Amino acid sequence: MLTVGLTGGIAAGKSHVLRRFAAAGFRTIDLDRVSRDVMAPGGAAHGAVVGAFGRAIVAADGTIDRGALGRLVFADPAARRRLEAIVHPAIRAAEQDWLGEATGAAAVVDAALLVETGAHLRFDRLVVVHCEPREQLRRLMARDGLPEAAARARIAAQMPADEKRGFAHYVIEASGSLAATDLSADAVISAVGGLAAAPWPRVPVDAARAVAMMERGPRDGPCGLAPWPVAGAIAAEGNLDLQRLGRALEPPHAGVWYEAARSPAQPPESLAVPVAIWCAGRRPGDPAFTIAAASSLARLTHRDPAAVAGAIVAAVAAQHALSGGSGSSVASAVPAWTEAATAWAGSAPPSSVVQCVLAAAAHPGDSESAARAALAAGGLASLAGALAGGPIPAPAAADRLSLVRRLLGAAAV
């Protein structure tokens, strides 16, 4: 089943688009309604929320006064993070239960903060409903009866609309009339439906070869995110959770993950191999998912769009190598990978990354020669060596082989 995350800014029009998906026959769920359920009396989060914020947020009938709670958390980022830490696990558990029972080719989950919480990669595809900020402000004030200052505070608590669309596989423009929104939505619904209906190939990956790639690859990563610990964090969480990885940075980042980027000297492509291994297990043969994963992780540490594009090219090349792609097929695919990375990141990748991938393609099975060629071109020698491959040392350490098998899941052989 294809899982689709539907998100966008407050008052952008997500609910209307979700109804459009439902009318087209998709299974849908609105996590805002789920949040109301878990905070209702007897709900999984009710007691903890009241305990954290006091009886002042409780209405006469025992329900949580969402208006009073909203005034508290939208005025205080720390309070908002405290609320999210209580409510989001309960919402996530309800979402997983729902997905476990869902039938059909695709399921659509609507939630406002998918990107902000750094958990958007738990979905195979991300759809962003985009609304111009001025129109979003007008709608929010009219819908909720808020004064302008309060409405602006609620919008400011989320990622800016133009930035959020940069994480999307599909963007639905919802700034204009409902008819125009429907046209944009229907085009995306058709594309998602076609993707869900298409047969998806199983691409087996030799787990021992994947371990060898990790061992030959970079030892260190940006801001303390070394490849093996990142692989372990993904396996432990079952997802590439960017907020959790943000707390693992050196020094740790306590705020929202997308404000952590520092553009360190260590390039983001040093994490390409663990990302590619996870993607090979999660979405084998799906470069669009790999692009989204590599881009998102790179944006945790780097602000430079070119660096993000380089991470994308490296991760797609690594997944190609994991699937047994030949050197000649890599060389012929590099222009398309570069074009896709440029479109996604908004900038061309550094030539050093492209040359690193081409060095590996020119020396298949010879990691030492690939590393020397990449170093001469200014790229990461260890990454080129990992991509080029070579004899698999035996045996792999049992704990590392087990970790890689967890990342690969059913794709492992």
mmCIF file of C-alpha atoms in Angstrom, residues 64-366:
data_model
loop_
_atom_site.group_PDB
_atom_site.id
_atom_site.type_symbol
_atom_site.label_atom_id
_atom_site.label_comp_id
_atom_site.label_asym_id
_atom_site.label_seq_id
_atom_site.Cartn_x
_atom_site.Cartn_y
_atom_site.Cartn_z
ATOM 1 C CA ILE A 64 -9.937 20.634 27.106
ATOM 2 C CA ASP A 65 -10.647 24.179 25.974
ATOM 3 C CA ARG A 66 -8.651 24.177 22.745
ATOM 4 C CA GLY A 67 -8.890 27.946 22.459
ATOM 5 C CA ALA A 68 -7.324 28.453 25.889
ATOM 6 C CA LEU A 69 -4.692 25.821 25.174
ATOM 7 C CA GLY A 70 -3.950 27.388 21.795
ATOM 8 C CA ARG A 71 -3.406 30.810 23.351
ATOM 9 C CA LEU A 72 -0.825 29.257 25.658
ATOM 10 C CA VAL A 73 1.146 27.190 23.178
ATOM 11 C CA PHE A 74 1.159 29.572 20.231
ATOM 12 C CA ALA A 75 2.627 32.278 22.479
ATOM 13 C CA ASP A 76 5.353 30.011 23.894
ATOM 14 C CA PRO A 77 7.460 27.690 21.686
ATOM 15 C CA ALA A 78 8.647 25.689 24.709
ATOM 16 C CA ALA A 79 5.035 25.080 25.767
ATOM 17 C CA ARG A 80 4.176 24.037 22.228
ATOM 18 C CA ARG A 81 7.013 21.504 22.183
ATOM 19 C CA ARG A 82 5.842 20.186 25.565
ATOM 20 C CA LEU A 83 2.335 19.684 24.196
ATOM 21 C CA GLU A 84 3.644 17.974 21.061
ATOM 22 C CA ALA A 85 5.785 15.615 23.150
ATOM 23 C CA ILE A 86 2.632 14.487 24.971
ATOM 24 C CA VAL A 87 0.143 14.349 22.119
ATOM 25 C CA HIS A 88 2.143 13.259 19.074
ATOM 26 C CA PRO A 89 3.037 9.738 20.304
ATOM 27 C CA ALA A 90 -0.647 9.033 20.977
ATOM 28 C CA ILE A 91 -1.608 10.379 17.557
ATOM 29 C CA ARG A 92 1.129 8.337 15.889
ATOM 30 C CA ALA A 93 -0.069 5.163 17.611
ATOM 31 C CA ALA A 94 -3.631 5.791 16.398
ATOM 32 C CA GLU A 95 -2.321 6.449 12.881
ATOM 33 C CA GLN A 96 -0.390 3.168 12.855
ATOM 34 C CA ASP A 97 -3.451 1.252 14.047
ATOM 35 C CA TRP A 98 -5.493 2.831 11.254
ATOM 36 C CA LEU A 99 -2.882 2.076 8.602
ATOM 37 C CA GLY A 100 -2.672 -1.499 9.842
ATOM 38 C CA GLU A 101 -6.376 -1.926 9.169
ATOM 39 C CA ALA A 102 -6.510 0.091 5.928
ATOM 40 C CA THR A 103 -7.178 -1.670 2.651
ATOM 41 C CA GLY A 104 -6.747 -0.591 -0.943
ATOM 42 C CA ALA A 105 -3.862 0.658 -3.044
ATOM 43 C CA ALA A 106 -3.200 3.889 -1.116
ATOM 44 C CA ALA A 107 -3.985 5.658 2.151
ATOM 45 C CA VAL A 108 -3.856 9.427 2.729
ATOM 46 C CA VAL A 109 -3.020 10.949 6.130
ATOM 47 C CA ASP A 110 -3.750 14.658 6.678
ATOM 48 C CA ALA A 111 -1.666 16.466 9.306
ATOM 49 C CA ALA A 112 -0.492 20.046 9.617
ATOM 50 C CA LEU A 113 2.946 19.469 11.145
ATOM 51 C CA LEU A 114 4.390 16.550 9.217
ATOM 52 C CA VAL A 115 7.475 18.436 8.071
ATOM 53 C CA GLU A 116 7.830 20.556 11.218
ATOM 54 C CA THR A 117 8.074 17.444 13.392
ATOM 55 C CA GLY A 118 10.644 15.879 11.074
ATOM 56 C CA ALA A 119 8.631 12.694 10.616
ATOM 57 C CA HIS A 120 7.370 13.223 7.054
ATOM 58 C CA LEU A 121 9.574 10.441 5.703
ATOM 59 C CA ARG A 122 7.319 7.854 7.296
ATOM 60 C CA PHE A 123 5.185 8.346 4.170
ATOM 61 C CA ASP A 124 6.041 7.140 0.685
ATOM 62 C CA ARG A 125 4.916 10.409 -0.855
ATOM 63 C CA LEU A 126 4.351 13.906 0.547
ATOM 64 C CA VAL A 127 1.688 16.231 -0.855
ATOM 65 C CA VAL A 128 1.847 19.886 0.211
ATOM 66 C CA VAL A 129 -1.175 22.153 -0.112
ATOM 67 C CA HIS A 130 0.264 25.591 -0.758
ATOM 68 C CA CYS A 131 -1.461 28.909 -0.114
ATOM 69 C CA GLU A 132 0.076 32.341 -0.508
ATOM 70 C CA PRO A 133 0.787 33.868 2.934
ATOM 71 C CA ARG A 134 -1.489 36.883 2.487
ATOM 72 C CA GLU A 135 -4.442 34.704 1.501
ATOM 73 C CA GLN A 136 -3.631 32.231 4.279
ATOM 74 C CA LEU A 137 -3.756 35.060 6.834
ATOM 75 C CA ARG A 138 -7.091 36.314 5.491
ATOM 76 C CA ARG A 139 -8.626 32.830 5.614
ATOM 77 C CA LEU A 140 -7.390 32.113 9.131
ATOM 78 C CA MET A 141 -8.729 35.395 10.525
ATOM 79 C CA ALA A 142 -12.113 34.792 8.860
ATOM 80 C CA ARG A 143 -12.351 31.110 9.809
ATOM 81 C CA ASP A 144 -11.373 31.354 13.462
ATOM 82 C CA GLY A 145 -12.392 34.931 14.203
ATOM 83 C CA LEU A 146 -8.845 35.816 15.225
ATOM 84 C CA PRO A 147 -7.307 39.280 15.349
ATOM 85 C CA GLU A 148 -4.437 39.758 12.951
ATOM 86 C CA ALA A 149 -1.687 39.494 15.588
ATOM 87 C CA ALA A 150 -3.020 36.162 16.887
ATOM 88 C CA ALA A 151 -3.431 34.780 13.381
ATOM 89 C CA ARG A 152 0.118 35.794 12.455
ATOM 90 C CA ALA A 153 1.432 34.077 15.592
ATOM 91 C CA ARG A 154 -0.239 30.811 14.601
ATOM 92 C CA ILE A 155 1.127 30.984 11.070
ATOM 93 C CA ALA A 156 4.608 31.831 12.386
ATOM 94 C CA ALA A 157 4.541 28.705 14.577
ATOM 95 C CA GLN A 158 4.707 26.607 11.402
ATOM 96 C CA MET A 159 7.296 26.325 8.663
ATOM 97 C CA PRO A 160 6.885 29.082 6.037
ATOM 98 C CA ALA A 161 4.669 27.944 3.178
ATOM 99 C CA ASP A 162 7.273 28.461 0.457
ATOM 100 C CA GLU A 163 9.868 26.486 2.426
ATOM 101 C CA LYS A 164 7.486 23.618 3.134
ATOM 102 C CA ARG A 165 6.732 23.057 -0.533
ATOM 103 C CA GLY A 166 10.416 22.259 -1.019
ATOM 104 C CA PHE A 167 9.837 18.914 0.744
ATOM 105 C CA ALA A 168 6.928 17.879 -1.463
ATOM 106 C CA HIS A 169 6.718 15.235 -4.133
ATOM 107 C CA TYR A 170 3.521 16.978 -5.251
ATOM 108 C CA VAL A 171 2.278 20.534 -4.655
ATOM 109 C CA ILE A 172 -1.391 21.508 -4.815
ATOM 110 C CA GLU A 173 -1.915 25.227 -5.360
ATOM 111 C CA ALA A 174 -4.796 26.420 -3.199
ATOM 112 C CA SER A 175 -4.409 30.206 -3.173
ATOM 113 C CA GLY A 176 -7.224 30.889 -5.633
ATOM 114 C CA SER A 177 -10.803 29.739 -6.100
ATOM 115 C CA LEU A 178 -12.118 26.327 -5.093
ATOM 116 C CA ALA A 179 -12.453 25.455 -8.766
ATOM 117 C CA ALA A 180 -8.781 26.238 -9.381
ATOM 118 C CA THR A 181 -7.794 24.271 -6.268
ATOM 119 C CA ASP A 182 -9.832 21.309 -7.479
ATOM 120 C CA LEU A 183 -8.060 21.306 -10.836
ATOM 121 C CA SER A 184 -4.679 21.288 -9.110
ATOM 122 C CA ALA A 185 -5.815 18.629 -6.625
ATOM 123 C CA ASP A 186 -7.285 16.374 -9.304
ATOM 124 C CA ALA A 187 -4.006 16.367 -11.237
ATOM 125 C CA VAL A 188 -2.146 15.230 -8.121
ATOM 126 C CA ILE A 189 -4.846 12.702 -7.217
ATOM 127 C CA SER A 190 -4.535 11.197 -10.692
ATOM 128 C CA ALA A 191 -0.745 10.975 -10.384
ATOM 129 C CA VAL A 192 -0.929 9.378 -6.928
ATOM 130 C CA GLY A 193 -3.562 6.926 -8.132
ATOM 131 C CA GLY A 194 -1.405 5.886 -11.059
ATOM 132 C CA LEU A 195 1.613 5.395 -8.821
ATOM 133 C CA ALA A 196 -0.405 3.346 -6.327
ATOM 134 C CA ALA A 197 -1.781 1.097 -9.058
ATOM 135 C CA ALA A 198 1.577 0.398 -10.691
ATOM 136 C CA PRO A 199 3.298 -2.860 -9.710
ATOM 137 C CA TRP A 200 6.328 -2.217 -7.533
ATOM 138 C CA PRO A 201 9.425 -4.346 -8.155
ATOM 139 C CA ARG A 202 11.179 -6.204 -5.385
ATOM 140 C CA VAL A 203 14.884 -5.353 -5.568
ATOM 141 C CA PRO A 204 16.909 -7.712 -3.376
ATOM 142 C CA VAL A 205 20.050 -6.391 -1.684
ATOM 143 C CA ASP A 206 22.939 -8.498 -0.422
ATOM 144 C CA ALA A 207 23.176 -7.497 3.251
ATOM 145 C CA ALA A 208 26.860 -8.445 3.414
ATOM 146 C CA ARG A 209 27.560 -6.180 0.422
ATOM 147 C CA ALA A 210 25.692 -3.339 2.150
ATOM 148 C CA VAL A 211 27.826 -3.805 5.273
ATOM 149 C CA ALA A 212 30.947 -3.726 3.096
ATOM 150 C CA MET A 213 29.775 -0.426 1.561
ATOM 151 C CA MET A 214 29.348 1.032 5.027
ATOM 152 C CA GLU A 215 32.786 -0.195 6.085
ATOM 153 C CA ARG A 216 34.490 1.217 2.976
ATOM 154 C CA GLY A 217 32.549 4.476 3.169
ATOM 155 C CA PRO A 218 33.079 7.603 5.241
ATOM 156 C CA ARG A 219 33.644 7.128 8.971
ATOM 157 C CA ASP A 220 32.521 10.592 10.018
ATOM 158 C CA GLY A 221 29.600 12.815 9.098
ATOM 159 C CA PRO A 222 28.508 16.418 9.571
ATOM 160 C CA CYS A 223 27.934 17.779 13.080
ATOM 161 C CA GLY A 224 28.779 14.469 14.718
ATOM 162 C CA LEU A 225 26.319 12.382 12.687
ATOM 163 C CA ALA A 226 28.602 9.483 11.788
ATOM 164 C CA PRO A 227 27.214 6.881 9.337
ATOM 165 C CA TRP A 228 27.010 3.856 11.652
ATOM 166 C CA PRO A 229 25.263 5.725 14.506
ATOM 167 C CA VAL A 230 22.838 7.246 11.975
ATOM 168 C CA ALA A 231 22.090 3.760 10.654
ATOM 169 C CA GLY A 232 21.482 2.616 14.221
ATOM 170 C CA ALA A 233 19.164 5.542 14.941
ATOM 171 C CA ILE A 234 17.101 4.829 11.826
ATOM 172 C CA ALA A 235 16.855 1.127 12.680
ATOM 173 C CA ALA A 236 15.854 1.856 16.284
ATOM 174 C CA GLU A 237 13.144 4.315 15.245
ATOM 175 C CA GLY A 238 12.028 2.437 12.133
ATOM 176 C CA ASN A 239 12.133 5.759 10.312
ATOM 177 C CA LEU A 240 14.473 8.604 9.419
ATOM 178 C CA ASP A 241 13.215 10.883 12.205
ATOM 179 C CA LEU A 242 14.875 14.272 11.744
ATOM 180 C CA GLN A 243 13.808 15.773 15.067
ATOM 181 C CA ARG A 244 15.473 12.899 16.938
ATOM 182 C CA LEU A 245 18.616 13.172 14.825
ATOM 183 C CA GLY A 246 18.661 16.895 15.569
ATOM 184 C CA ARG A 247 19.083 16.066 19.230
ATOM 185 C CA ALA A 248 22.042 13.831 18.300
ATOM 186 C CA LEU A 249 23.961 16.683 16.659
ATOM 187 C CA GLU A 250 27.146 17.987 18.252
ATOM 188 C CA PRO A 251 26.262 20.230 19.958
ATOM 189 C CA PRO A 252 22.655 18.989 20.308
ATOM 190 C CA HIS A 253 19.903 21.099 18.792
ATOM 191 C CA ALA A 254 16.899 21.554 21.079
ATOM 192 C CA GLY A 255 14.668 23.522 18.704
ATOM 193 C CA VAL A 256 12.850 22.475 15.548
ATOM 194 C CA TRP A 257 15.049 20.360 13.321
ATOM 195 C CA TYR A 258 14.952 22.561 10.208
ATOM 196 C CA GLU A 259 16.580 25.432 12.095
ATOM 197 C CA ALA A 260 19.608 23.330 13.089
ATOM 198 C CA ALA A 261 21.618 23.670 9.852
ATOM 199 C CA ARG A 262 25.131 25.044 10.339
ATOM 200 C CA SER A 263 26.826 24.163 7.024
ATOM 201 C CA PRO A 264 29.825 22.363 8.570
ATOM 202 C CA ALA A 265 32.954 21.390 6.681
ATOM 203 C CA GLN A 266 32.033 17.700 6.500
ATOM 204 C CA PRO A 267 29.760 17.347 3.431
ATOM 205 C CA PRO A 268 26.287 15.789 3.700
ATOM 206 C CA GLU A 269 27.047 13.105 1.084
ATOM 207 C CA SER A 270 29.127 11.390 3.786
ATOM 208 C CA LEU A 271 25.772 9.989 5.021
ATOM 209 C CA ALA A 272 24.651 8.756 1.595
ATOM 210 C CA VAL A 273 25.245 5.051 2.232
ATOM 211 C CA PRO A 274 23.092 4.571 5.376
ATOM 212 C CA VAL A 275 20.305 6.620 3.779
ATOM 213 C CA ALA A 276 20.490 4.511 0.621
ATOM 214 C CA ILE A 277 20.399 1.251 2.584
ATOM 215 C CA TRP A 278 17.272 2.325 4.475
ATOM 216 C CA CYS A 279 15.603 3.508 1.253
ATOM 217 C CA ALA A 280 16.503 0.239 -0.474
ATOM 218 C CA GLY A 281 14.533 -1.571 2.211
ATOM 219 C CA ARG A 282 11.706 0.924 2.541
ATOM 220 C CA ARG A 283 11.111 1.851 -1.130
ATOM 221 C CA PRO A 284 13.274 -0.362 -3.378
ATOM 222 C CA GLY A 285 13.765 0.981 -6.860
ATOM 223 C CA ASP A 286 12.112 4.297 -5.968
ATOM 224 C CA PRO A 287 14.558 7.164 -6.586
ATOM 225 C CA ALA A 288 11.890 9.768 -5.768
ATOM 226 C CA PHE A 289 11.718 8.504 -2.191
ATOM 227 C CA THR A 290 15.514 8.342 -1.928
ATOM 228 C CA ILE A 291 15.759 11.924 -3.201
ATOM 229 C CA ALA A 292 13.333 13.131 -0.524
ATOM 230 C CA ALA A 293 15.154 11.245 2.240
ATOM 231 C CA ALA A 294 18.642 12.406 1.235
ATOM 232 C CA SER A 295 17.477 15.983 0.765
ATOM 233 C CA SER A 296 15.751 16.122 4.146
ATOM 234 C CA LEU A 297 18.721 14.705 6.048
ATOM 235 C CA ALA A 298 21.098 17.101 4.274
ATOM 236 C CA ARG A 299 18.884 20.041 5.265
ATOM 237 C CA LEU A 300 19.302 19.069 8.898
ATOM 238 C CA THR A 301 22.967 20.056 8.744
ATOM 239 C CA HIS A 302 23.462 22.225 5.635
ATOM 240 C CA ARG A 303 21.874 25.431 4.376
ATOM 241 C CA ASP A 304 23.620 25.467 1.001
ATOM 242 C CA PRO A 305 21.257 24.141 -1.731
ATOM 243 C CA ALA A 306 24.243 22.871 -3.727
ATOM 244 C CA ALA A 307 25.337 20.725 -0.782
ATOM 245 C CA VAL A 308 21.804 19.307 -0.553
ATOM 246 C CA ALA A 309 21.860 18.483 -4.264
ATOM 247 C CA GLY A 310 25.193 16.713 -3.816
ATOM 248 C CA ALA A 311 23.746 14.560 -1.032
ATOM 249 C CA ILE A 312 20.887 13.577 -3.347
ATOM 250 C CA VAL A 313 23.169 12.471 -6.191
ATOM 251 C CA ALA A 314 25.348 10.468 -3.818
ATOM 252 C CA ALA A 315 22.404 8.691 -2.161
ATOM 253 C CA VAL A 316 20.745 7.748 -5.464
ATOM 254 C CA ALA A 317 24.093 6.460 -6.737
ATOM 255 C CA ALA A 318 24.552 4.436 -3.542
ATOM 256 C CA GLN A 319 21.115 2.856 -3.861
ATOM 257 C CA HIS A 320 21.880 2.027 -7.497
ATOM 258 C CA ALA A 321 25.103 0.334 -6.409
ATOM 259 C CA LEU A 322 23.292 -1.634 -3.717
ATOM 260 C CA SER A 323 20.919 -3.022 -6.333
ATOM 261 C CA GLY A 324 23.843 -4.264 -8.440
ATOM 262 C CA GLY A 325 23.920 -1.494 -11.036
ATOM 263 C CA SER A 326 26.926 -1.587 -13.350
ATOM 264 C CA GLY A 327 29.496 1.141 -13.810
ATOM 265 C CA SER A 328 28.260 1.871 -17.324
ATOM 266 C CA SER A 329 24.680 2.231 -16.130
ATOM 267 C CA VAL A 330 25.835 4.656 -13.429
ATOM 268 C CA ALA A 331 27.700 6.793 -15.952
ATOM 269 C CA SER A 332 24.653 6.968 -18.225
ATOM 270 C CA ALA A 333 22.319 7.778 -15.306
ATOM 271 C CA VAL A 334 24.394 10.579 -13.760
ATOM 272 C CA PRO A 335 22.955 13.370 -15.974
ATOM 273 C CA ALA A 336 19.384 12.409 -14.988
ATOM 274 C CA TRP A 337 20.335 12.180 -11.307
ATOM 275 C CA THR A 338 21.991 15.586 -11.513
ATOM 276 C CA GLU A 339 18.933 17.086 -13.177
ATOM 277 C CA ALA A 340 16.594 15.612 -10.539
ATOM 278 C CA ALA A 341 18.823 16.818 -7.688
ATOM 279 C CA THR A 342 18.989 20.316 -9.180
ATOM 280 C CA ALA A 343 15.200 20.487 -9.513
ATOM 281 C CA TRP A 344 14.643 19.272 -5.939
ATOM 282 C CA ALA A 345 17.317 21.358 -4.184
ATOM 283 C CA GLY A 346 17.162 24.446 -6.364
ATOM 284 C CA SER A 347 20.847 24.311 -7.232
ATOM 285 C CA ALA A 348 23.223 22.076 -9.174
ATOM 286 C CA PRO A 349 25.316 19.655 -7.115
ATOM 287 C CA PRO A 350 29.023 20.349 -6.631
ATOM 288 C CA SER A 351 31.130 18.953 -9.464
ATOM 289 C CA SER A 352 33.243 17.139 -6.858
ATOM 290 C CA VAL A 353 30.265 14.945 -5.941
ATOM 291 C CA VAL A 354 29.445 14.176 -9.569
ATOM 292 C CA GLN A 355 33.088 13.345 -10.234
ATOM 293 C CA CYS A 356 33.146 11.121 -7.152
ATOM 294 C CA VAL A 357 30.246 9.084 -8.527
ATOM 295 C CA LEU A 358 31.833 8.945 -11.994
ATOM 296 C CA ALA A 359 35.132 7.823 -10.457
ATOM 297 C CA ALA A 360 33.349 4.874 -8.867
ATOM 298 C CA ALA A 361 31.632 4.096 -12.173
ATOM 299 C CA ALA A 362 34.976 4.149 -13.998
ATOM 300 C CA HIS A 363 36.557 1.672 -11.551
ATOM 301 C CA PRO A 364 33.901 -0.940 -10.738
ATOM 302 C CA GLY A 365 35.115 -3.441 -8.167
ATOM 303 C CA ASP A 366 38.316 -1.445 -7.559
#
